[in-house]
C-alpha atoms as a printed R data frame, in Angstrom:
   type eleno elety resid chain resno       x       y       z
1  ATOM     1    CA   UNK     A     1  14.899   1.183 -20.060
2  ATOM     2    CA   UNK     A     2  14.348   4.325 -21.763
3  ATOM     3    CA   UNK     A     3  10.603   5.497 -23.171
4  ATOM     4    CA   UNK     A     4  10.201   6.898 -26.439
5  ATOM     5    CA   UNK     A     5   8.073   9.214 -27.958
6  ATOM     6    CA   UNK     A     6   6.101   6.157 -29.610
7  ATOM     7    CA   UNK     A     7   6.124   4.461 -26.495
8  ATOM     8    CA   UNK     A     8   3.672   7.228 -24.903
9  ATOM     9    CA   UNK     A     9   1.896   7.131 -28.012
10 ATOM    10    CA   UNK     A    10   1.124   3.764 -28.172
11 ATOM    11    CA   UNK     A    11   0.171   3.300 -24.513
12 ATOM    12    CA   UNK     A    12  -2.029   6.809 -24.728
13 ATOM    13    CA   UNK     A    13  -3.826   4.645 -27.872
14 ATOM    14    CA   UNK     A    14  -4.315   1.634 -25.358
15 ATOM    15    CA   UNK     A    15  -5.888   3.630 -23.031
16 ATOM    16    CA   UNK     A    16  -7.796   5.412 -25.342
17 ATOM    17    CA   UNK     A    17  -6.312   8.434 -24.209
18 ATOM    18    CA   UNK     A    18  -6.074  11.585 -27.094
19 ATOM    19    CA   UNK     A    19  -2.959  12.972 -26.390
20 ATOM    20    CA   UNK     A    20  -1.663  16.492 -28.215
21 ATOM    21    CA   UNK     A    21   1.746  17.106 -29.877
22 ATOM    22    CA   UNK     A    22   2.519  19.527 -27.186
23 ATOM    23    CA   UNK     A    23   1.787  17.010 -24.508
24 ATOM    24    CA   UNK     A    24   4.249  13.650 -25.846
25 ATOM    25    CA   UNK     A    25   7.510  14.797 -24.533
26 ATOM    26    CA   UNK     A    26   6.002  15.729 -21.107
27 ATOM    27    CA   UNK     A    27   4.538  12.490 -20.698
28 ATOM    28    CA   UNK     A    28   7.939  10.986 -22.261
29 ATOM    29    CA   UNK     A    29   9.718  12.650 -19.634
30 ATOM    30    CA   UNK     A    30   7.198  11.859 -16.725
31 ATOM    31    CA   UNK     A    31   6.819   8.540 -17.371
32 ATOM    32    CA   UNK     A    32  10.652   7.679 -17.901
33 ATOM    33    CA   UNK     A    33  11.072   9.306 -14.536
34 ATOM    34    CA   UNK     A    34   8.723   6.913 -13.047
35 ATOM    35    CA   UNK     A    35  10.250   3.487 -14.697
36 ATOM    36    CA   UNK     A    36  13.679   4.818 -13.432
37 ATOM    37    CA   UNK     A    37  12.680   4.565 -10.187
38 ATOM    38    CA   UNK     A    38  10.457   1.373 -10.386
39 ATOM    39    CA   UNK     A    39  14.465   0.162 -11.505
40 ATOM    40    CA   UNK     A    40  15.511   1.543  -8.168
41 ATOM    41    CA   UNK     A    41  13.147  -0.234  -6.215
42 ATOM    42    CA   UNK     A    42  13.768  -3.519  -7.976
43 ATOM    43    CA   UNK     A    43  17.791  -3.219  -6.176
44 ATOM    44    CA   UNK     A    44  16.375  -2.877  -2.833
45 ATOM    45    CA   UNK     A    45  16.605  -6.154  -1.077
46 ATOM    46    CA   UNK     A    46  13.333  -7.531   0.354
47 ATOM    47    CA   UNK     A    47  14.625 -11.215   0.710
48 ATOM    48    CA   UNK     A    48  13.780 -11.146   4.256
49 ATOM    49    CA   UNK     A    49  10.410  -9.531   4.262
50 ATOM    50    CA   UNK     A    50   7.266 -11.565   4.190
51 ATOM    51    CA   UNK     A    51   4.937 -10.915   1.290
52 ATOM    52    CA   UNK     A    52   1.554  -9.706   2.005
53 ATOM    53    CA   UNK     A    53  -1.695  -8.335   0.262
54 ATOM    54    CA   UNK     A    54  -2.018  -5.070   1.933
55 ATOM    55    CA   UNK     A    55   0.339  -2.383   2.970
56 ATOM    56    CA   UNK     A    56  -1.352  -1.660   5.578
57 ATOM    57    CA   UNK     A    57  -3.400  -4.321   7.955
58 ATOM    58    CA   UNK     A    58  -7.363  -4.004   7.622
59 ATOM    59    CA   UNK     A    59  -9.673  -5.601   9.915
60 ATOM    60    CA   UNK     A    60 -12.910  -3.151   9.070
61 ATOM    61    CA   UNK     A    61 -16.131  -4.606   8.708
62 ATOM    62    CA   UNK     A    62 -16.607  -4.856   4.824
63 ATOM    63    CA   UNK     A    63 -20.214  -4.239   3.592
64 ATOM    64    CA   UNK     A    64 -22.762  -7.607   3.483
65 ATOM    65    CA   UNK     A    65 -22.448  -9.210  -0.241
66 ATOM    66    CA   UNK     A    66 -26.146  -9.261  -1.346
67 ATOM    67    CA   UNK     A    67 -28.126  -8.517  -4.761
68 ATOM    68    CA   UNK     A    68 -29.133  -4.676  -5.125
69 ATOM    69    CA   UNK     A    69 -30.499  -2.819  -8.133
70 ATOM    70    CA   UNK     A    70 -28.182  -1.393 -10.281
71 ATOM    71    CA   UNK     A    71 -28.458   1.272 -12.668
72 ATOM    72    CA   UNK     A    72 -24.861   2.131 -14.204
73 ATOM    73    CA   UNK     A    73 -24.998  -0.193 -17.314
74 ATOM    74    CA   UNK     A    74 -25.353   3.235 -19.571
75 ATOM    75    CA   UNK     A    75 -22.160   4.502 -17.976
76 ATOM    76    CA   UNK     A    76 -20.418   1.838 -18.312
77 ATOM    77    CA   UNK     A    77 -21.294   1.235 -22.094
78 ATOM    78    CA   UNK     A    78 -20.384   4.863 -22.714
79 ATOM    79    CA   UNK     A    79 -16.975   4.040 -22.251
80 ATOM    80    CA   UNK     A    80 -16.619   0.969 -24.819
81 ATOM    81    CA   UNK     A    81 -15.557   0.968 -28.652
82 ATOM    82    CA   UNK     A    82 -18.700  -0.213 -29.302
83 ATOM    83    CA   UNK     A    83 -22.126  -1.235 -27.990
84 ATOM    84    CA   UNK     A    84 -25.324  -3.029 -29.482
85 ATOM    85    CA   UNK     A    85 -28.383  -3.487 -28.024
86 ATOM    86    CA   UNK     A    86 -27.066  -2.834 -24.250
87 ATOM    87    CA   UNK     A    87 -23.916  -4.976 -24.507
88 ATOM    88    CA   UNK     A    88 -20.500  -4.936 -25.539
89 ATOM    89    CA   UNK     A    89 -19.950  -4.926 -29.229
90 ATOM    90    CA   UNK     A    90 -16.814  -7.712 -29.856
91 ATOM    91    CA   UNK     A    91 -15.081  -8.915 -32.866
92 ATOM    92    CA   UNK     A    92 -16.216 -12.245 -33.757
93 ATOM    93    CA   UNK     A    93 -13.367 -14.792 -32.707
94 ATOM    94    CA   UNK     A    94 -14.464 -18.081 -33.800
95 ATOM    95    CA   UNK     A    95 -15.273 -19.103 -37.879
């Protein structure tokens, strides 16, 4: 499935990404390259491998779950649309 021009557009707008003029048929070009061979991969044949979560196996000790301070909440806000009073800013879905 070819990618067009809009295409990158549109998906540069979704991830709020400002790309230039100059930079749309590179990214047209990279990311057709990629989707060919995500086509490729889909005619290998993996009926006889088991599906699993990880690539790799991973027994490590993972870290204890348990309440800590936090102080990122300005970092994160600085990357949403909007932001009032120290939460997310949302369109209003219900009348």
């Amino acid at each position: 499935m070819p990618i067009s021009p809009d295409d990158v557009r549109h998906i540069a707008r979704l991830a709020r990404l400002a790309l230039s003029d100059d930079e749309v048929p590179r990214f047209t070009r990279q990311l057709g390259a990629i989707l060919e061979y995500v086509d490729k991969l889909k005619e290998v044949d993996v009926s006889g491998v088991e599906a699993t979560s990880h690539a790799v196996p991973s027994g490590g000790p993972l870290r204890r779950d348990e309440p800590r301070p936090s102080d990122v909440r300005e970092a994160v806000l600085a990357g949403a649309p909007r932001a009032e009073e120290g939460l997310f800013a949302v369109p209003k879905i219900i009348p």
